[in-house]
Amino acid sequence: MYKIAKENLSALFQKIAGEQELYLPVNISGQVNFAAWTEDANVDLDTLKSVKSPKDAFFPQSENLYTVTKEDKKTKIEPEALKNQNFVVFGMKACDVKGVEVLDKVFLADPVDTFYAARRAHGTIVVMACHEPEETCFCKVFGVDCAEPVADVATWMVEGELFWKALTEKGEALTKSVESLLVAADGSDEAKVEAERCAIRAIVEKLPYSDLSLEGWNGDVLLDKFNSPIWEELYKPCLACGTCTFVCPTCQCYDIKDYDTGHGVKRYRCWDSCMYSDFTMMAHGNNRTSQMQRFRQRFMHKLVYFPANNDGMYSCVGCGRCVEKCPASLNIVKVIKAFQNQGGEN
Amino acid sequence: MSIETNEEFRPKIVAFCCNWCSYAGADLAGSSRLAYPADVKIIRVPCSCRVNPMFILRAFEKGADGVILCGCHPGDCHYSTGNFYARRRMTLLFSMLDYIGVENGRTRVEWVSAAEGVKFSQTMNEFVEKIHSLGKNVRLGDLRCKN
Amino acid sequence: MSHVNKVDQIKEISGVNPLKCMKCGKCSASCPSFNEMDIKPHQFVSYVQNGDIESLVNSKSLWKCLSCFACVERCPRDVKPGKLIDAARQLVVREKGQTYLSPDEVPELLDPETPQQLLVSAFRRYRR
Amino acid sequence: MQELINRAKELLESGEVARVLGWKAGDLPYNPEPAYFEKAEDLKDFVYNGFCGANLSKYMIEASKLEGKTMVCLKPCDTYSFNQLIKEHRVDREKAYIVGVGCKGKLDIEKAKKLGIKGIESVSGAEMTDDCDTLTFQTIYGEKSVAYADVMLERCHVCKGKEHQVYDEIIGESKDTKDAERFAEVEKIEAMSPEEKFAYFQSELSKCIRCNACRNVCPACSCRKCVFDSTKFDSAQKANVDSFEEKMFHVIRAFHVAGRCTDCGECSRVCPQGIPLHLFNRKFIKDINEFYGEYQAGEDTDSRAPLTNYTFEDVEPSIVTERG
Amino acid sequence: MQRIGVFVCHCGSNIAATVDVKKVVEMAAKEPGVVHAEDYQYMCSEAGQAKIAAAIKEKNLTGIVVCSCSPRMHENTFRGAAERAGLNPYMVEIANIREHCSWIHKDVEEATKKAVILARAAIAKVNLNTPLKPGESRVTKRALVIGGGIAGIQTALDIADAGYEVDIVEKTPSIGGRMSQLDKTFPTLDCSACILTPKMVEAAAHEKITIYTYSEVEKVSGFVGDFTVDIKKKARYVDANKCTGCGVCQEKCPSKKSLSEFNRGLNTRSAIYTPFAQAIPNVPVIDTEACIKMKTGKCGICSKVCQAGAVDYEQKDEIITEKYGAIVVATGFDTIKLDNYDEYAYNQSKDVITSLELERVMNAAGPTKGHLERLSDGKHPKEMVFIQCVGSRCADNRGKSYCSKICCMYTAKHAMLIRDKYPDVNVTVFYIDVRTPGKNFDEFYRRAVEDYGVNYIKGQVGKVIPQPDGKLLVQGVDLLDNKQILKEADMVVLATAIEPNPDVRKIATMLTASIDTNNFLTESHAKLRPVESPTAGVFLSGVCQGPKDIPETVAQAGAAAVKAIGLLAKDKLLTNPCTAKADELLCNGCSTCANVCPYGAISYEEKEVNDHGIRETRRIAVVNSALCQGCGACTVACPSGAMDLQGFSNRQIIAEVDAICR
């Protein structure tokens, strides 16, 4: 394990960014989101959650797939180049990393999404333990330990020092490249980190959502849940916006569209939301015609369909972003609880 | 001729002209051989009130450097009231563009009657000159269209 | 200084476009100094148009014009021959160089016969 | 709040209304959600406090299609939206029993979090019966008190007044919360150089994730299908690229609601990225007031909106350049 | 996918000299959807149209683009050609590469580049065109003529003779107009009244003609074939049905100090008056500002002396609403005000008069009973000076930029008449140019010079200086002698510029007819459609369109009548199919569009729709395509984009924008 004083972090970032792209939480106009590091970027490691999850480091909100150009009446297709440069995502949280694992299930399964795969291959993740988890957090429910995060490099911020532990080959390589700025940690440092772990876990226990139960949510209950009348009640305040989807670290749906640049057509994909009325619009119309159906889809997918297809892995990681950001104060916790209460009553 | 030289800035200018007054004014400018730069391309619309602010933003998005809307003089609209609505819409749109920091000479409204070939040509000459002084539109263009 | 240049200069100083003249003669009809002039006001316009600045500059008319601006006021075509004459004078004065009068010298040179209007217009034109 | 619940019970039980549209307590102290109550006993979850910021007018579009009347709780500012929806034939006045609820200013939990309050377990001081001067948060990390006004939504600082524009009855007290000039922020931007303006909006709009929350919450954006969702215009891009998309979306959206926007502030309240979207709408309102005379959308249900009106003497668009 | 043909016209050298038409063909052929491209000398010629027809048939074209002159010129030609070849006429788009390109650019490369872009935009548009079918609207078989001068009378007579009802609306108490104020007419020297009065009588007597004098058009709505007009009949205070026209009231009226409008204010009239003896109708009106009864409540003499009991002080203005299929504007002219021309001393001396005033002086019914005398002292003049182009042909803001056209001829007429009647009077005419094109016109002018000894001087008058002895000192110039002239005159006559009747602006606005900077109504095409306004169903007669003499006015009046008759003869009109249409699945029913529709063409229906499987009843906008004129105001007002304009749809315009900005 290594450590680095907080005030030396900018030197560290400069050093990393000198060799590869570096994405980290940056405050832009009052909001913290992952962005590329620049000399004058307002880096913010204290805010617990970025507004958007850092998933777009691997699965950008929009990315070009290929360009079609026309010469006379012949068309030419030029695929977009795959990511071929290494990059570092610094400051992801344990839940965010878990989110990437969920995305891996989708994009790295056969047929492999080459765009995603290339980014994953070139990306090194530096994860940070959550110093002060908040009331909206429920990662514990999904088996995430925010005190002991796992990625290429794991870090802890304790009393003005960042403790640094490489966990993978990629992590080692990154560590090597910045070694000159790191100081080797000793036994007392190990103790400090351990104390931090304990503190974090103690807080997690106190969080209001920590006792949330996922009992009864698995692939077997598909029809029961699907046909439940509860959905009719739950969806009503939903505005059909895509906030939950776009801040979510695991939502992976995208739309493929064309953009006429005047010199050719760029085919790109961009995040889509199952909450949108035109989601999966087809020639005959839409397969989900009501907001209730769309609302149900989102949670059924996360809590039933996805685990059914992925060895019980839920596609929710308990980051709590939707809890914070839903304009109508709806969220996955309320859904889970609603079914729980009903279960109790029956 | 498909190769554009970078030496000289040739602005792309879209002029929306109402069918009854301004398009006819442009025709008169033509038949009177009153020259104005070829950068101006005219789109015929039935009335200035047909021009949706979206068209103007669209033009900028796709690479236009200036957009001008010409219609009948207030009170002379072929449809009586069309240009009055257009006037309010454009006033608010232009004010908004100014507000978000788009140079406020890139858009213009001019009332040109069917008899004002001279005014049409003068207006276009002035407008092109103005756009030249402002240079390329970078604030409203879509990066994807620039290549 | 070439003739072409002088023509342009006169046009520029006066702001007059001689091509707009329709040769109605209202300038000459209005001119109080008409009979003193060798080149008549309406001819001034055609002289400029034809580029014959030398004749203009050497004419008596140049100094007979009172700058009363009746022709400027009445010209229906906005041609304003008075301005051309003024401009031609300006040319001559410029060519001569800095031979201006100082205001103190003026009273001595005054002739009781000099029309007041001439003085006023002279000041108007040459005060700068 | 109890008065509200009692009245709602009465109305439900008498059959005068078929349902009540209000707020239901959330699972956190600050996240009540808009909810329908059809049975008197469900009203146990009914809540109305400082966190009930949502404007329920828009829900009345759907509620108007349902059988029977709906009792809807509208705050003073919400009633402007309701009037505007009546004007546009989007809601049915006859289908609504409007209870004008008092308002002492609504809260923005994001502001509390910006003040460093986290791990919230409970909040006190935000009930309608409270004075709404101080808010006290019990958190995992200790107790924190802040001035109520410091956590208030932006729109409450420039409140249009606590008078309901349309209602059947009024329940609960209100408190004046206006302590800022409505157009001060707009004026500040107007005074900037074009470069500063552009940089400001570029920085704000680049945060936009096109989640459409602003649009979907907006009572003026009540279109069955938005032009940005329609394939008819080739404008449905959904892309989030650092270029033109966001400007186009937000400028056009603001334009579409110009003269119809009541300045209810919901767009800014719901934006997950904290973009001050009201600054677009308020600019149009300010311009309309200056160019065409004072106009407040939603003040009535029959006046001609500024963009469907004109006078011969209207200012020319060149005013934009002339005023510098 | 469309199959588009592109046809590039050389227009002789009009286009081909500046635009490389072959290049345009080559570039257009590469555009999407284009399956055929060719160029030809004159596309609008029979052979050119045949080429288009052949290509449509051979290549199975679904749309065509003609790169040629303005669509305002030949759009209809090419639409017709397409239709005859079996293609819907609305599948034709024009790229205007003449007026908007070849005629204004000199550089071939630049002009060609632009022509290619214009063609590209038209191709992009036609790719999205859909076949449209015109609707039908009815034609009200009645015409309205605004103005009762010679132009209006002639138009009305011609229309009425063809068997259609015509209403004439005249602002003054009598029809007759300017011509009734003239003494003699050039170039034949007929007495004006002698040739006008029979026409007035004929109009009044015609069973198909209704004359509303002392009336004004208040409001116009509707469109070609179906105008609705409100006419305000101002109160005359005399019952036209009872009045016998005996004239006693006018004789007895004690208020006789009002200036006579008919005599250009040169003498006075009574408060109850008919403007002139031959007035039609011969029914007096009461000038409320001069009438003692109206002002003080006392008097009432006219009522007492009226045997027929026709005087009615209680009469009120009346609004008549009538429907018309066609409207002819014949609002005529007036002379300009001379307040800006101090140098001619018009406001200082009574002996400086305008030519129109001279007409009244020369007329036997005029203020001097037809004797030529000075208005200041009644003395017979010896020296008369005529000044031409007063306020005409001016580049400054004092006068008018145009030539008033009639002055040269009437001045020759005046000079000749004076020399004929009073050989002792010397007549001098100061002129800039003498313009006498027209049948027998120059001969007329030469007679004035050669047979009547009128002294024409090439030059202008700079100043007219009234002398203490009442004479007028005229300071002018003879440019041919290069001499300044000082001449004492007894009278000076100013050939004052004419301008359209100032009321025409109001009328044009009501009719949505366009007007030029000089307030003349704009014709649809300067050469080919000189009597039609660009507004369908509105025609132009007389000086309201531009300066004209009587024969020209009468000719144009007839032409306008023929155009109106041609319209009235139709039972139905095909309406413009480029109308608005609401997409019922997108419509919110919010009424915003109806608020901006100038024609009241939008209404709302509760309609059941099937929105992708959801069936519900919705309030939906419905456009009446017979009323819709296709302005498009609703399309922009509509927030959801449900309202679109056929032929100028959102997508079509966006496609053009994209093509241009590419």
Coordinates of C-alpha atoms in Angstrom, one line a residue, chain D residues 232, chain E residues 579-587 593 602-604 607 620-623 634 638 641-646:
Chain D
K232 CA -41.7 14.5 -38.3
Chain E
T579 CA -53.4 24.8 -47.1
A580 CA -52.8 24.0 -43.5
K581 CA -53.6 20.6 -42.1
A582 CA -53.6 19.3 -38.6
D583 CA -52.2 15.9 -37.7
E584 CA -54.9 14.7 -35.4
L585 CA -52.6 12.4 -33.5
L586 CA -50.3 15.3 -32.5
C587 CA -53.0 18.0 -32.0
C593 CA -53.7 28.1 -34.0
I602 CA -59.8 26.7 -38.0
S603 CA -62.5 25.1 -35.8
Y604 CA -62.4 22.3 -33.3
K607 CA -63.1 13.4 -32.5
I620 CA -58.9 18.4 -32.5
A621 CA -58.3 21.3 -34.8
V622 CA -59.9 21.1 -38.2
V623 CA -59.0 23.4 -41.1
C634 CA -50.8 28.5 -37.4
C638 CA -48.7 25.2 -32.9
G641 CA -46.1 20.8 -34.6
A642 CA -49.4 19.2 -35.4
M643 CA -50.3 21.9 -37.8
D644 CA -48.4 21.8 -41.0
L645 CA -48.7 23.5 -44.4
Q646 CA -49.1 21.4 -47.5

